[in-house]
């Protein structure tokens, strides 16, 4: 297999990102790392250096034996007015009552139709509530000395730490020029073996590539509401939030209905010829299949596997994205899916995962599979094979992308098995369609692609026992961002009914 070398322009762009890494002064003013926690919280280890006393315990009373996480869990049950009241009890209560995660949850719960961000999440709730005629909690800004907590400090640290050079410098995903890559070559070299590839010369031909800027989008759709995590907010309000927030895991737009909300956006891109065949397109009403992504630097997606055993492509229109990818069957370190797939435990942010787990994957004695990595720049498109774990970090403000999931004839068997034997984990469809989506697809294939249906049925056991056992190796569940977290199974053989191990994969990762 031939793979073209990274172009000089790609090297130049990667160098630009590396020059920013580990350098605080090149950050935008609103995103420069802060030197100290706004309330004064310090890491627990500093207590030994300072030689003082932690005021945490003295101010918690009967809550003293609880962990910091448990205390915050108790405070989650308080109303905003009650949080304002308990903040006056002691310095410790003040610290916990002002924990940003608590107030972010209040804002996103109370203002799902949008909000205007103001300074921080607590001030945002106060501002939004005051406009509704309620002003029960007085704003305050007090620094608390001698309060030490690793758990409470971690969020601030992950939001403030400069991106490390070592996180950005690795490029291990093939890059190919569209002019020299035929559809047949793409199928043979990448889709069939189920390995990722970056393709140049596709996105830069889209109208969006030359037109989309913040100014252009605000002019055309500034008032339009898009989905950003748990809320729908206008594009204008989103950009204001994106510029001002200091979150460790910032919200970003991930909207499956953007083509309905802003039709001009759908007219500004064309799905690449390499992935034009989509069996879901045969359905009268297909599951959610395309998303608009807009985010600033440090936003992005935590580790997940795409829904319904589909493959995907992601085209970067503006900005740049750093990708980390692991093949089916290799769960990232620090990520713990439950056996049934209903829960996936992982660090709160991708930066936290990088701080705690990335370096271990780069050690010579690391026993697992090292992630494939690449920085995908504006004008480039990444193919994400079905079943692959991936995580993404935006490297620039105003990073815009379109992503689309699809089911090609090569991936049909994996998706069909998933729909048939894991209906409770089907996503992207309205309530009541989960169990019947396989039958809808079967009927569509019978009408439009009967040859594929015949081939699909070959070898399937009538009782479905083997297929159920195979499908059970890959468990998925929807996470808070609308993507799908998953668990790959298998240890060198079949990977959970999602993909068979191709010789190219064995060459890339070995048999361990």
GROMACS .gro file of C-alpha atoms in nm:
model
  512
    1UNK     CA    1   0.000   0.000   0.000
    2UNK     CA    2   0.131   0.343  -0.088
    3UNK     CA    3   0.084   0.644   0.132
    4UNK     CA    4   0.177   0.996   0.031
    5UNK     CA    5   0.399   1.201   0.256
    6UNK     CA    6   0.256   1.485   0.456
    7UNK     CA    7   0.252   1.800   0.244
    8UNK     CA    8   0.465   2.103   0.327
    9UNK     CA    9   0.151   2.304   0.405
   10UNK     CA   10   0.039   2.041   0.656
   11UNK     CA   11   0.383   2.042   0.818
   12UNK     CA   12   0.368   2.421   0.839
   13UNK     CA   13   0.023   2.416   0.999
   14UNK     CA   14   0.129   2.148   1.247
   15UNK     CA   15   0.434   2.356   1.335
   16UNK     CA   16   0.209   2.653   1.408
   17UNK     CA   17   0.012   2.449   1.658
   18UNK     CA   18   0.331   2.317   1.815
   19UNK     CA   19   0.462   2.669   1.856
   20UNK     CA   20   0.154   2.749   2.061
   21UNK     CA   21   0.184   2.443   2.281
   22UNK     CA   22   0.343   2.497   2.622
   23UNK     CA   23   0.339   2.876   2.560
   24UNK     CA   24   0.089   3.075   2.763
   25UNK     CA   25   0.152   3.414   2.607
   26UNK     CA   26   0.030   3.317   2.261
   27UNK     CA   27  -0.315   3.227   2.391
   28UNK     CA   28  -0.600   3.470   2.320
   29UNK     CA   29  -0.629   3.710   2.618
   30UNK     CA   30  -0.948   3.545   2.743
   31UNK     CA   31  -0.787   3.200   2.729
   32UNK     CA   32  -0.446   3.265   2.882
   33UNK     CA   33  -0.379   3.019   3.166
   34UNK     CA   34  -0.469   3.171   3.500
   35UNK     CA   35  -0.204   3.167   3.771
   36UNK     CA   36  -0.439   3.093   4.061
   37UNK     CA   37  -0.786   2.960   4.128
   38UNK     CA   38  -1.045   3.243   4.134
   39UNK     CA   39  -1.169   3.142   4.481
   40UNK     CA   40  -0.824   3.045   4.610
   41UNK     CA   41  -0.847   2.664   4.611
   42UNK     CA   42  -0.505   2.497   4.608
   43UNK     CA   43  -0.393   2.136   4.547
   44UNK     CA   44  -0.384   1.919   4.858
   45UNK     CA   45  -0.010   1.864   4.825
   46UNK     CA   46   0.048   2.233   4.888
   47UNK     CA   47  -0.077   2.183   5.242
   48UNK     CA   48   0.248   2.004   5.328
   49UNK     CA   49   0.453   2.284   5.176
   50UNK     CA   50   0.255   2.563   5.339
   51UNK     CA   51   0.259   2.392   5.677
   52UNK     CA   52  -0.082   2.531   5.764
   53UNK     CA   53  -0.425   2.386   5.836
   54UNK     CA   54  -0.692   2.302   5.580
   55UNK     CA   55  -0.996   2.513   5.659
   56UNK     CA   56  -1.212   2.262   5.469
   57UNK     CA   57  -1.278   2.029   5.762
   58UNK     CA   58  -1.348   2.296   6.020
   59UNK     CA   59  -1.618   2.454   5.805
   60UNK     CA   60  -1.808   2.141   5.697
   61UNK     CA   61  -1.945   2.027   6.032
   62UNK     CA   62  -2.125   1.694   5.997
   63UNK     CA   63  -2.028   1.675   5.628
   64UNK     CA   64  -1.658   1.660   5.718
   65UNK     CA   65  -1.620   1.280   5.671
   66UNK     CA   66  -1.756   1.297   5.314
   67UNK     CA   67  -1.530   1.321   5.014
   68UNK     CA   68  -1.535   1.644   4.814
   69UNK     CA   69  -1.726   1.464   4.540
   70UNK     CA   70  -1.985   1.345   4.790
   71UNK     CA   71  -2.025   1.696   4.934
   72UNK     CA   72  -2.091   1.833   4.585
   73UNK     CA   73  -2.340   1.553   4.528
   74UNK     CA   74  -2.529   1.667   4.839
   75UNK     CA   75  -2.520   2.027   4.718
   76UNK     CA   76  -2.664   1.919   4.382
   77UNK     CA   77  -2.997   1.867   4.559
   78UNK     CA   78  -3.014   2.229   4.674
   79UNK     CA   79  -3.194   2.499   4.481
   80UNK     CA   80  -3.004   2.803   4.364
   81UNK     CA   81  -3.158   3.011   4.641
   82UNK     CA   82  -3.048   2.749   4.894
   83UNK     CA   83  -2.696   2.748   4.751
   84UNK     CA   84  -2.686   3.122   4.804
   85UNK     CA   85  -2.794   3.079   5.164
   86UNK     CA   86  -2.555   2.798   5.259
   87UNK     CA   87  -2.266   2.992   5.102
   88UNK     CA   88  -2.296   3.223   5.405
   89UNK     CA   89  -2.255   2.942   5.660
   90UNK     CA   90  -1.876   2.904   5.646
   91UNK     CA   91  -1.577   2.939   5.418
   92UNK     CA   92  -1.604   2.571   5.325
   93UNK     CA   93  -1.971   2.597   5.239
   94UNK     CA   94  -1.891   2.908   5.036
   95UNK     CA   95  -1.635   2.715   4.829
   96UNK     CA   96  -1.865   2.421   4.758
   97UNK     CA   97  -2.172   2.639   4.694
   98UNK     CA   98  -1.975   2.829   4.429
   99UNK     CA   99  -1.845   2.519   4.249
  100UNK     CA  100  -1.887   2.600   3.878
  101UNK     CA  101  -2.020   2.256   3.786
  102UNK     CA  102  -2.321   2.309   4.013
  103UNK     CA  103  -2.408   2.639   3.849
  104UNK     CA  104  -2.346   2.513   3.497
  105UNK     CA  105  -2.597   2.238   3.563
  106UNK     CA  106  -2.849   2.492   3.690
  107UNK     CA  107  -2.809   2.711   3.381
  108UNK     CA  108  -2.837   2.425   3.132
  109UNK     CA  109  -3.139   2.283   3.319
  110UNK     CA  110  -3.325   2.611   3.362
  111UNK     CA  111  -3.246   2.772   3.025
  112UNK     CA  112  -3.255   2.491   2.771
  113UNK     CA  113  -3.382   2.730   2.506
  114UNK     CA  114  -3.069   2.939   2.533
  115UNK     CA  115  -2.882   3.174   2.760
  116UNK     CA  116  -2.641   3.467   2.745
  117UNK     CA  117  -2.317   3.381   2.918
  118UNK     CA  118  -2.188   3.638   3.167
  119UNK     CA  119  -1.847   3.607   3.339
  120UNK     CA  120  -1.902   3.258   3.486
  121UNK     CA  121  -2.187   3.009   3.531
  122UNK     CA  122  -2.302   3.151   3.864
  123UNK     CA  123  -2.318   3.504   3.726
  124UNK     CA  124  -2.492   3.371   3.417
  125UNK     CA  125  -2.770   3.217   3.627
  126UNK     CA  126  -2.801   3.536   3.828
  127UNK     CA  127  -2.816   3.751   3.515
  128UNK     CA  128  -3.072   3.531   3.341
  129UNK     CA  129  -3.285   3.503   3.655
  130UNK     CA  130  -3.276   3.877   3.723
  131UNK     CA  131  -3.429   3.936   3.380
  132UNK     CA  132  -3.715   3.714   3.487
  133UNK     CA  133  -3.780   3.929   3.794
  134UNK     CA  134  -3.609   3.708   4.053
  135UNK     CA  135  -3.297   3.826   4.236
  136UNK     CA  136  -3.273   3.595   4.534
  137UNK     CA  137  -2.897   3.531   4.530
  138UNK     CA  138  -2.656   3.821   4.568
  139UNK     CA  139  -2.339   3.803   4.360
  140UNK     CA  140  -2.016   3.780   4.554
  141UNK     CA  141  -1.644   3.735   4.491
  142UNK     CA  142  -1.441   3.627   4.792
  143UNK     CA  143  -1.107   3.444   4.795
  144UNK     CA  144  -1.079   3.173   5.061
  145UNK     CA  145  -0.727   3.119   5.199
  146UNK     CA  146  -0.608   2.781   5.329
  147UNK     CA  147  -0.857   2.567   5.137
  148UNK     CA  148  -0.695   2.260   4.981
  149UNK     CA  149  -0.865   2.009   4.753
  150UNK     CA  150  -0.732   1.807   4.462
  151UNK     CA  151  -1.081   1.725   4.337
  152UNK     CA  152  -1.208   2.084   4.330
  153UNK     CA  153  -0.877   2.213   4.191
  154UNK     CA  154  -0.870   1.962   3.906
  155UNK     CA  155  -1.133   2.136   3.695
  156UNK     CA  156  -0.947   2.466   3.716
  157UNK     CA  157  -0.617   2.296   3.638
  158UNK     CA  158  -0.751   2.120   3.328
  159UNK     CA  159  -0.900   2.445   3.199
  160UNK     CA  160  -0.576   2.637   3.260
  161UNK     CA  161  -0.286   2.407   3.179
  162UNK     CA  162  -0.122   2.489   2.844
  163UNK     CA  163  -0.156   2.221   2.578
  164UNK     CA  164   0.162   2.014   2.579
  165UNK     CA  165   0.389   1.987   2.278
  166UNK     CA  166   0.401   1.609   2.310
  167UNK     CA  167   0.023   1.586   2.272
  168UNK     CA  168   0.030   1.753   1.930
  169UNK     CA  169   0.346   1.638   1.754
  170UNK     CA  170   0.256   1.281   1.650
  171UNK     CA  171   0.123   1.211   1.298
  172UNK     CA  172   0.052   0.842   1.233
  173UNK     CA  173  -0.257   0.844   1.007
  174UNK     CA  174  -0.214   0.813   0.630
  175UNK     CA  175  -0.267   1.125   0.418
  176UNK     CA  176  -0.373   1.093   0.055
  177UNK     CA  177  -0.447   1.340  -0.222
  178UNK     CA  178  -0.791   1.300  -0.379
  179UNK     CA  179  -0.640   1.353  -0.722
  180UNK     CA  180  -0.434   1.036  -0.680
  181UNK     CA  181  -0.689   0.828  -0.484
  182UNK     CA  182  -0.968   0.657  -0.676
  183UNK     CA  183  -1.285   0.528  -0.516
  184UNK     CA  184  -1.165   0.175  -0.578
  185UNK     CA  185  -0.831   0.249  -0.410
  186UNK     CA  186  -1.010   0.401  -0.112
  187UNK     CA  187  -1.230   0.094  -0.070
  188UNK     CA  188  -0.943  -0.149  -0.111
  189UNK     CA  189  -0.683   0.029   0.099
  190UNK     CA  190  -0.893   0.185   0.375
  191UNK     CA  191  -1.262   0.098   0.393
  192UNK     CA  192  -1.228  -0.279   0.351
  193UNK     CA  193  -0.943  -0.313   0.604
  194UNK     CA  194  -1.133  -0.063   0.823
  195UNK     CA  195  -0.849   0.181   0.888
  196UNK     CA  196  -0.857   0.563   0.895
  197UNK     CA  197  -0.718   0.795   0.629
  198UNK     CA  198  -0.697   1.170   0.581
  199UNK     CA  199  -0.793   1.290   0.232
  200UNK     CA  200  -0.686   1.624   0.088
  201UNK     CA  201  -0.852   1.794  -0.207
  202UNK     CA  202  -1.218   1.736  -0.111
  203UNK     CA  203  -1.320   1.991   0.151
  204UNK     CA  204  -1.131   2.273  -0.015
  205UNK     CA  205  -1.366   2.235  -0.313
  206UNK     CA  206  -1.676   2.298  -0.104
  207UNK     CA  207  -1.837   2.644  -0.119
  208UNK     CA  208  -1.819   2.647   0.261
  209UNK     CA  209  -1.441   2.637   0.255
  210UNK     CA  210  -1.416   2.974   0.089
  211UNK     CA  211  -1.714   3.139   0.256
  212UNK     CA  212  -1.753   3.022   0.614
  213UNK     CA  213  -1.611   3.262   0.869
  214UNK     CA  214  -1.756   3.378   1.197
  215UNK     CA  215  -1.873   3.698   1.032
  216UNK     CA  216  -2.037   3.513   0.743
  217UNK     CA  217  -2.219   3.266   0.968
  218UNK     CA  218  -2.337   3.539   1.204
  219UNK     CA  219  -2.470   3.739   0.912
  220UNK     CA  220  -2.656   3.441   0.767
  221UNK     CA  221  -2.757   3.257   1.085
  222UNK     CA  222  -2.670   3.463   1.393
  223UNK     CA  223  -3.026   3.437   1.523
  224UNK     CA  224  -3.063   3.064   1.447
  225UNK     CA  225  -3.055   2.828   1.743
  226UNK     CA  226  -2.825   2.527   1.729
  227UNK     CA  227  -2.776   2.239   1.970
  228UNK     CA  228  -2.477   2.273   2.202
  229UNK     CA  229  -2.471   1.992   2.454
  230UNK     CA  230  -2.796   1.999   2.655
  231UNK     CA  231  -2.917   2.338   2.527
  232UNK     CA  232  -3.027   2.508   2.207
  233UNK     CA  233  -2.881   2.856   2.175
  234UNK     CA  234  -2.845   3.117   1.906
  235UNK     CA  235  -2.520   3.116   1.714
  236UNK     CA  236  -2.453   3.471   1.833
  237UNK     CA  237  -2.493   3.371   2.198
  238UNK     CA  238  -2.283   3.060   2.144
  239UNK     CA  239  -1.988   3.256   2.008
  240UNK     CA  240  -2.014   3.494   2.304
  241UNK     CA  241  -2.001   3.195   2.541
  242UNK     CA  242  -1.718   3.029   2.347
  243UNK     CA  243  -1.502   3.342   2.374
  244UNK     CA  244  -1.567   3.410   2.743
  245UNK     CA  245  -1.589   3.073   2.918
  246UNK     CA  246  -1.306   2.918   3.116
  247UNK     CA  247  -1.448   2.565   3.131
  248UNK     CA  248  -1.236   2.252   3.131
  249UNK     CA  249  -1.484   2.084   2.895
  250UNK     CA  250  -1.643   2.369   2.696
  251UNK     CA  251  -1.975   2.330   2.520
  252UNK     CA  252  -1.958   2.310   2.142
  253UNK     CA  253  -2.222   2.298   1.871
  254UNK     CA  254  -2.302   1.942   1.764
  255UNK     CA  255  -2.628   1.974   1.575
  256UNK     CA  256  -2.801   1.701   1.371
  257UNK     CA  257  -3.072   1.938   1.246
  258UNK     CA  258  -2.852   2.215   1.108
  259UNK     CA  259  -2.969   2.155   0.749
  260UNK     CA  260  -3.328   2.226   0.853
  261UNK     CA  261  -3.238   2.522   1.070
  262UNK     CA  262  -2.998   2.683   0.821
  263UNK     CA  263  -3.055   2.526   0.477
  264UNK     CA  264  -2.775   2.726   0.315
  265UNK     CA  265  -2.527   2.520   0.519
  266UNK     CA  266  -2.641   2.198   0.352
  267UNK     CA  267  -2.594   2.363   0.013
  268UNK     CA  268  -2.236   2.456   0.096
  269UNK     CA  269  -2.091   2.105   0.108
  270UNK     CA  270  -2.109   1.781  -0.090
  271UNK     CA  271  -2.048   1.433   0.057
  272UNK     CA  272  -1.724   1.293  -0.089
  273UNK     CA  273  -1.751   1.037  -0.367
  274UNK     CA  274  -1.561   0.782  -0.159
  275UNK     CA  275  -1.850   0.748   0.085
  276UNK     CA  276  -2.147   0.815  -0.143
  277UNK     CA  277  -2.311   0.476  -0.093
  278UNK     CA  278  -2.525   0.484   0.220
  279UNK     CA  279  -2.777   0.209   0.282
  280UNK     CA  280  -2.955   0.422   0.542
  281UNK     CA  281  -3.039   0.662   0.257
  282UNK     CA  282  -3.273   0.390   0.126
  283UNK     CA  283  -3.496   0.433   0.431
  284UNK     CA  284  -3.803   0.659   0.408
  285UNK     CA  285  -3.670   0.837   0.718
  286UNK     CA  286  -3.307   0.775   0.800
  287UNK     CA  287  -3.156   0.805   1.150
  288UNK     CA  288  -2.963   1.121   1.236
  289UNK     CA  289  -2.669   1.108   1.000
  290UNK     CA  290  -2.501   1.449   0.970
  291UNK     CA  291  -2.391   1.710   1.219
  292UNK     CA  292  -2.258   2.063   1.222
  293UNK     CA  293  -1.964   2.111   1.459
  294UNK     CA  294  -1.851   2.453   1.580
  295UNK     CA  295  -1.617   2.504   1.872
  296UNK     CA  296  -1.330   2.708   2.006
  297UNK     CA  297  -0.987   2.597   2.115
  298UNK     CA  298  -0.985   2.321   2.382
  299UNK     CA  299  -1.341   2.209   2.312
  300UNK     CA  300  -1.404   1.868   2.159
  301UNK     CA  301  -1.530   1.514   2.203
  302UNK     CA  302  -1.421   1.270   2.468
  303UNK     CA  303  -1.355   0.904   2.382
  304UNK     CA  304  -1.649   0.742   2.204
  305UNK     CA  305  -1.750   0.502   1.926
  306UNK     CA  306  -1.992   0.618   1.657
  307UNK     CA  307  -2.356   0.502   1.670
  308UNK     CA  308  -2.524   0.200   1.513
  309UNK     CA  309  -2.195   0.040   1.399
  310UNK     CA  310  -2.162   0.305   1.126
  311UNK     CA  311  -1.855   0.457   0.969
  312UNK     CA  312  -1.816   0.833   0.931
  313UNK     CA  313  -1.620   1.111   0.770
  314UNK     CA  314  -1.532   1.448   0.920
  315UNK     CA  315  -1.441   1.745   0.700
  316UNK     CA  316  -1.271   2.045   0.859
  317UNK     CA  317  -1.382   2.370   0.697
  318UNK     CA  318  -1.195   2.608   0.925
  319UNK     CA  319  -0.953   2.563   1.214
  320UNK     CA  320  -0.787   2.235   1.311
  321UNK     CA  321  -0.866   1.921   1.510
  322UNK     CA  322  -0.631   1.685   1.690
  323UNK     CA  323  -0.749   1.322   1.667
  324UNK     CA  324  -0.668   1.021   1.883
  325UNK     CA  325  -0.793   0.685   1.755
  326UNK     CA  326  -0.789   0.322   1.871
  327UNK     CA  327  -0.914   0.020   1.674
  328UNK     CA  328  -1.211  -0.196   1.777
  329UNK     CA  329  -1.140  -0.415   2.076
  330UNK     CA  330  -0.892  -0.174   2.236
  331UNK     CA  331  -1.056   0.041   2.504
  332UNK     CA  332  -0.851   0.352   2.584
  333UNK     CA  333  -0.674   0.352   2.922
  334UNK     CA  334  -0.873   0.542   3.180
  335UNK     CA  335  -1.202   0.463   3.004
  336UNK     CA  336  -1.427   0.201   3.165
  337UNK     CA  337  -1.741   0.094   2.980
  338UNK     CA  338  -1.993  -0.109   3.174
  339UNK     CA  339  -2.059  -0.461   3.053
  340UNK     CA  340  -2.406  -0.372   2.933
  341UNK     CA  341  -2.293  -0.045   2.776
  342UNK     CA  342  -2.531   0.175   2.975
  343UNK     CA  343  -2.247   0.355   3.153
  344UNK     CA  344  -1.906   0.473   3.040
  345UNK     CA  345  -1.671   0.615   3.301
  346UNK     CA  346  -1.389   0.839   3.184
  347UNK     CA  347  -1.222   1.168   3.281
  348UNK     CA  348  -1.446   1.474   3.268
  349UNK     CA  349  -1.247   1.633   2.986
  350UNK     CA  350  -1.009   1.517   2.716
  351UNK     CA  351  -0.737   1.739   2.862
  352UNK     CA  352  -0.773   1.552   3.191
  353UNK     CA  353  -0.732   1.223   3.002
  354UNK     CA  354  -0.422   1.359   2.830
  355UNK     CA  355  -0.273   1.471   3.161
  356UNK     CA  356  -0.335   1.140   3.334
  357UNK     CA  357  -0.311   0.870   3.068
  358UNK     CA  358  -0.151   0.986   2.744
  359UNK     CA  359   0.212   0.964   2.853
  360UNK     CA  360   0.168   0.601   2.959
  361UNK     CA  361   0.063   0.506   2.605
  362UNK     CA  362   0.391   0.647   2.469
  363UNK     CA  363   0.627   0.454   2.695
  364UNK     CA  364   0.841   0.179   2.545
  365UNK     CA  365   0.708  -0.075   2.794
  366UNK     CA  366   0.341   0.014   2.733
  367UNK     CA  367   0.156  -0.314   2.693
  368UNK     CA  368  -0.145  -0.184   2.503
  369UNK     CA  369  -0.200  -0.042   2.157
  370UNK     CA  370  -0.080   0.315   2.104
  371UNK     CA  371  -0.343   0.548   1.960
  372UNK     CA  372  -0.314   0.661   1.602
  373UNK     CA  373  -0.288   1.041   1.595
  374UNK     CA  374  -0.315   1.328   1.351
  375UNK     CA  375  -0.394   1.697   1.330
  376UNK     CA  376  -0.660   1.744   1.063
  377UNK     CA  377  -0.637   2.097   0.926
  378UNK     CA  378  -0.882   2.312   0.732
  379UNK     CA  379  -0.943   2.163   0.390
  380UNK     CA  380  -0.877   1.806   0.500
  381UNK     CA  381  -1.121   1.519   0.561
  382UNK     CA  382  -1.082   1.218   0.791
  383UNK     CA  383  -1.240   0.877   0.738
  384UNK     CA  384  -1.345   0.725   1.074
  385UNK     CA  385  -1.393   0.348   1.038
  386UNK     CA  386  -1.677   0.171   1.215
  387UNK     CA  387  -1.607   0.053   1.567
  388UNK     CA  388  -1.303   0.274   1.624
  389UNK     CA  389  -1.268   0.462   1.949
  390UNK     CA  390  -1.181   0.825   1.890
  391UNK     CA  391  -1.141   1.152   2.078
  392UNK     CA  392  -1.103   1.499   1.929
  393UNK     CA  393  -0.957   1.828   2.055
  394UNK     CA  394  -1.014   2.155   1.870
  395UNK     CA  395  -0.686   2.345   1.836
  396UNK     CA  396  -0.812   2.680   1.711
  397UNK     CA  397  -1.096   2.917   1.784
  398UNK     CA  398  -1.372   2.912   1.524
  399UNK     CA  399  -1.313   2.551   1.423
  400UNK     CA  400  -1.595   2.453   1.186
  401UNK     CA  401  -1.661   2.104   1.050
  402UNK     CA  402  -1.925   1.880   0.898
  403UNK     CA  403  -1.942   1.513   0.988
  404UNK     CA  404  -2.161   1.246   0.837
  405UNK     CA  405  -2.221   0.881   0.927
  406UNK     CA  406  -2.296   0.620   0.664
  407UNK     CA  407  -2.348   0.249   0.601
  408UNK     CA  408  -2.169   0.128   0.290
  409UNK     CA  409  -2.214  -0.221   0.142
  410UNK     CA  410  -1.886  -0.314   0.314
  411UNK     CA  411  -2.022  -0.215   0.654
  412UNK     CA  412  -2.378  -0.337   0.604
  413UNK     CA  413  -2.334  -0.670   0.780
  414UNK     CA  414  -2.201  -0.507   1.097
  415UNK     CA  415  -2.480  -0.249   1.108
  416UNK     CA  416  -2.750  -0.506   1.028
  417UNK     CA  417  -2.635  -0.729   1.313
  418UNK     CA  418  -2.629  -0.434   1.548
  419UNK     CA  419  -2.982  -0.323   1.455
  420UNK     CA  420  -3.117  -0.675   1.470
  421UNK     CA  421  -2.962  -0.795   1.793
  422UNK     CA  422  -2.903  -0.471   1.987
  423UNK     CA  423  -3.223  -0.271   1.924
  424UNK     CA  424  -3.216  -0.117   2.272
  425UNK     CA  425  -2.891   0.058   2.181
  426UNK     CA  426  -3.003   0.199   1.847
  427UNK     CA  427  -2.977   0.579   1.843
  428UNK     CA  428  -3.071   0.872   1.624
  429UNK     CA  429  -3.435   0.773   1.568
  430UNK     CA  430  -3.762   0.882   1.722
  431UNK     CA  431  -3.914   0.698   2.015
  432UNK     CA  432  -4.067   0.368   1.910
  433UNK     CA  433  -3.849   0.309   1.602
  434UNK     CA  434  -3.556   0.146   1.777
  435UNK     CA  435  -3.685  -0.210   1.773
  436UNK     CA  436  -3.819  -0.188   1.419
  437UNK     CA  437  -3.530  -0.012   1.245
  438UNK     CA  438  -3.380  -0.340   1.129
  439UNK     CA  439  -3.709  -0.441   0.969
  440UNK     CA  440  -3.729  -0.103   0.795
  441UNK     CA  441  -3.380  -0.150   0.657
  442UNK     CA  442  -3.452  -0.508   0.555
  443UNK     CA  443  -3.757  -0.397   0.358
  444UNK     CA  444  -3.565  -0.114   0.192
  445UNK     CA  445  -3.289  -0.355   0.087
  446UNK     CA  446  -3.544  -0.601  -0.046
  447UNK     CA  447  -3.688  -0.324  -0.265
  448UNK     CA  448  -3.373  -0.144  -0.377
  449UNK     CA  449  -3.072  -0.373  -0.321
  450UNK     CA  450  -3.195  -0.732  -0.306
  451UNK     CA  451  -2.851  -0.869  -0.390
  452UNK     CA  452  -2.711  -0.719  -0.072
  453UNK     CA  453  -2.991  -0.866   0.137
  454UNK     CA  454  -2.928  -1.211  -0.006
  455UNK     CA  455  -2.559  -1.185   0.071
  456UNK     CA  456  -2.638  -1.050   0.416
  457UNK     CA  457  -2.849  -1.350   0.510
  458UNK     CA  458  -2.585  -1.601   0.409
  459UNK     CA  459  -2.440  -1.773   0.712
  460UNK     CA  460  -2.672  -1.620   0.968
  461UNK     CA  461  -2.808  -1.874   1.211
  462UNK     CA  462  -3.185  -1.878   1.220
  463UNK     CA  463  -3.201  -1.861   1.598
  464UNK     CA  464  -2.955  -1.570   1.607
  465UNK     CA  465  -2.758  -1.720   1.897
  466UNK     CA  466  -2.415  -1.680   1.741
  467UNK     CA  467  -2.495  -1.336   1.610
  468UNK     CA  468  -2.622  -1.223   1.949
  469UNK     CA  469  -2.307  -1.348   2.116
  470UNK     CA  470  -2.093  -1.171   1.859
  471UNK     CA  471  -2.293  -0.848   1.881
  472UNK     CA  472  -2.276  -0.856   2.259
  473UNK     CA  473  -1.901  -0.800   2.243
  474UNK     CA  474  -1.961  -0.440   2.144
  475UNK     CA  475  -2.175  -0.244   2.387
  476UNK     CA  476  -2.266   0.117   2.324
  477UNK     CA  477  -2.453   0.389   2.502
  478UNK     CA  478  -2.537   0.748   2.429
  479UNK     CA  479  -2.323   0.999   2.617
  480UNK     CA  480  -2.403   1.355   2.714
  481UNK     CA  481  -2.280   1.500   2.387
  482UNK     CA  482  -2.500   1.297   2.157
  483UNK     CA  483  -2.216   1.079   2.038
  484UNK     CA  484  -2.201   0.714   2.134
  485UNK     CA  485  -1.962   0.562   2.379
  486UNK     CA  486  -1.875   0.202   2.312
  487UNK     CA  487  -1.685  -0.101   2.422
  488UNK     CA  488  -1.504  -0.314   2.171
  489UNK     CA  489  -1.450  -0.680   2.240
  490UNK     CA  490  -1.228  -0.951   2.103
  491UNK     CA  491  -0.857  -1.008   2.154
  492UNK     CA  492  -0.710  -1.055   1.810
  493UNK     CA  493  -1.000  -1.225   1.637
  494UNK     CA  494  -1.336  -1.078   1.545
  495UNK     CA  495  -1.396  -0.740   1.707
  496UNK     CA  496  -1.745  -0.760   1.844
  497UNK     CA  497  -1.928  -0.807   1.518
  498UNK     CA  498  -1.817  -0.464   1.408
  499UNK     CA  499  -1.512  -0.552   1.203
  500UNK     CA  500  -1.297  -0.852   1.122
  501UNK     CA  501  -0.925  -0.805   1.164
  502UNK     CA  502  -0.776  -0.731   0.824
  503UNK     CA  503  -0.409  -0.807   0.750
  504UNK     CA  504  -0.345  -0.432   0.725
  505UNK     CA  505  -0.460  -0.387   1.085
  506UNK     CA  506  -0.233  -0.669   1.196
  507UNK     CA  507   0.055  -0.496   1.022
  508UNK     CA  508  -0.025  -0.164   1.190
  509UNK     CA  509  -0.084  -0.285   1.545
  510UNK     CA  510   0.047  -0.640   1.564
  511UNK     CA  511  -0.146  -0.923   1.728
  512UNK     CA  512  -0.121  -0.811   2.089
   0.00000   0.00000   0.00000
